[in-house]
mmCIF file of C-alpha atoms in Angstrom:
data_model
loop_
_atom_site.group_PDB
_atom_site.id
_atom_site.type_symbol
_atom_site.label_atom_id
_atom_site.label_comp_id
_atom_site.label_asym_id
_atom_site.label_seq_id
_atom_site.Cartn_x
_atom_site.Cartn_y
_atom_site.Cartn_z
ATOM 1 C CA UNK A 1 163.423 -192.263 -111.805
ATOM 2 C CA UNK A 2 160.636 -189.965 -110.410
ATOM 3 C CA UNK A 3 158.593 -188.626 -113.023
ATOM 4 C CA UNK A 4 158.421 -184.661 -113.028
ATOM 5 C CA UNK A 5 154.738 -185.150 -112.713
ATOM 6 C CA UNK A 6 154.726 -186.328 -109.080
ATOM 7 C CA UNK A 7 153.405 -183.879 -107.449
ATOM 8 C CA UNK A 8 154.547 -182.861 -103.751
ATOM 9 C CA UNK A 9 151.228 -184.920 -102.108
ATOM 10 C CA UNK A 10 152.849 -187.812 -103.298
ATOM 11 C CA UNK A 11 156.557 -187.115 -102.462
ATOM 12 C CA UNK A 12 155.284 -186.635 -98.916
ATOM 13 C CA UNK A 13 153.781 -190.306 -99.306
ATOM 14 C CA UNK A 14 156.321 -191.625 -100.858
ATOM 15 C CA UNK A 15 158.544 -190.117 -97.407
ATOM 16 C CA UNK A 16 156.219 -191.198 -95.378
ATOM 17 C CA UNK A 17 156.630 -195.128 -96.620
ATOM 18 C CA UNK A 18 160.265 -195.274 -95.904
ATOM 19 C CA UNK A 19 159.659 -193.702 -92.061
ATOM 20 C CA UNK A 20 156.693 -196.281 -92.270
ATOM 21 C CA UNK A 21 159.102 -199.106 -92.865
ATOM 22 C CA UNK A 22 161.388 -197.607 -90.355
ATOM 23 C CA UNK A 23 159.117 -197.759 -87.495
ATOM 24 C CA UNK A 24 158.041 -201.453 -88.381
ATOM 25 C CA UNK A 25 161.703 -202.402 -88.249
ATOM 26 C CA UNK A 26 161.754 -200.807 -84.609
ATOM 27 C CA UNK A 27 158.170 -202.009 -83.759
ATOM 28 C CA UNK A 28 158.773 -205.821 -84.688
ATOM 29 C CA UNK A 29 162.671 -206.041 -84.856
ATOM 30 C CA UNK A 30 162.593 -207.314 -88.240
ATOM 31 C CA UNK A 31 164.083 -204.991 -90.981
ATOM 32 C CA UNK A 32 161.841 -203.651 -93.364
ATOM 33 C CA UNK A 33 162.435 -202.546 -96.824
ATOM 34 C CA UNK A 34 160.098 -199.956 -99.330
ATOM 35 C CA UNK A 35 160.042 -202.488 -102.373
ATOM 36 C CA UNK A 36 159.544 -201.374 -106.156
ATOM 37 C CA UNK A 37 157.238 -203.907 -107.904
ATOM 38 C CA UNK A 38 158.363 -203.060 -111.124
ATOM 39 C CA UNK A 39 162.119 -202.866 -111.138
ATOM 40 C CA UNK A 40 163.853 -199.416 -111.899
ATOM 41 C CA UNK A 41 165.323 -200.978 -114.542
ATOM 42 C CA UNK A 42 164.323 -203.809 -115.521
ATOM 43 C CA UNK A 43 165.416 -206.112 -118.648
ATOM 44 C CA UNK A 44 161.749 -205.743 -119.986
ATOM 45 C CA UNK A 45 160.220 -203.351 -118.289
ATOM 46 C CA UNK A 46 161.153 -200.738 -115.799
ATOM 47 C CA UNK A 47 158.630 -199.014 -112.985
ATOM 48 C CA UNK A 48 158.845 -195.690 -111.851
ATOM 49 C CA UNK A 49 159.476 -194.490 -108.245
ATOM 50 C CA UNK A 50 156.435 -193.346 -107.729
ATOM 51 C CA UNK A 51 153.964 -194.741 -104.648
ATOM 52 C CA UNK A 52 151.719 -196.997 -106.428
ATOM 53 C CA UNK A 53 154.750 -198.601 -107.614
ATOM 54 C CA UNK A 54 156.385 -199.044 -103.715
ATOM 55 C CA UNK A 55 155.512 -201.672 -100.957
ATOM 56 C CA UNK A 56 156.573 -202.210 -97.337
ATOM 57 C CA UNK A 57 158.129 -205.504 -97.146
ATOM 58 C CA UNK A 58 160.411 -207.596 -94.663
ATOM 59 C CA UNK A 59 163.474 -207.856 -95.559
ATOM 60 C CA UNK A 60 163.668 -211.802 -96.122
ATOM 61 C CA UNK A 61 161.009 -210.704 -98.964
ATOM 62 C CA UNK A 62 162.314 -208.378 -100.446
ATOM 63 C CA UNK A 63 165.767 -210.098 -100.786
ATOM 64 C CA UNK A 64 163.645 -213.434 -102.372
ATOM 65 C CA UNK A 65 161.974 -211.038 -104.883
ATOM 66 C CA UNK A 66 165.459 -210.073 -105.838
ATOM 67 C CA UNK A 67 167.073 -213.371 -105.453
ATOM 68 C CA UNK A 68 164.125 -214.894 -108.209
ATOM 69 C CA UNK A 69 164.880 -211.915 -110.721
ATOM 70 C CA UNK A 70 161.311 -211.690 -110.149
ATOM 71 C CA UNK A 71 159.560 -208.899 -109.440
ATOM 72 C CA UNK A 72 156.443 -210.496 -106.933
ATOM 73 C CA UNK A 73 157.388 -212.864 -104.413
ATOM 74 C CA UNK A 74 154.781 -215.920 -104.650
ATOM 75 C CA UNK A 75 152.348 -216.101 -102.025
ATOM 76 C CA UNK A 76 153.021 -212.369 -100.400
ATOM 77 C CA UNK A 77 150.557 -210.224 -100.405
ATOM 78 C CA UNK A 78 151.314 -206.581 -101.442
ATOM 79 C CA UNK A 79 150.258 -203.788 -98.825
ATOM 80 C CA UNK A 80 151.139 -200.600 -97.624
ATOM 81 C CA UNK A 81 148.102 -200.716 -95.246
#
């Protein structure tokens, strides 16, 4: 689900979070995931894949956010930074 609209700046961004996420997995030895905030498709609403809709996140996280069939994990604090 990326828009046509996204231009190549941010496809390169959007790249560069995965490698990102990819290098903290090697760095710390805990797997890291690129998260969508808003679901794809979600039952009420649905993000887009587009970066300000993506976060690095360990893995444990990202599998609670998904385990709640909620889309923010309590108490985790979204970066990218």
């Amino acid at each position: 689900r990326t828009p046509a609209w996204v231009t190549e700046e941010e496809q390169r961004a959007i790249a560069n979070l995965f490698i990102e996420a990819q290098r903290r997995t090697r760095a710390t030895g805990v797997t890291h995931h690129v998260h969508h905030i808003y679901e794809l498709q979600g039952k009420t609403v649905s993000g887009l894949h587009v970066f300000e809709n993506l976060v690095i996140m360990p893995e444990k996280a990202h599998y609670a956010c998904h385990s709640r069939r909620s889309r923010v994990k309590e108490g985790y604090k979204y970066t990218n930074l």
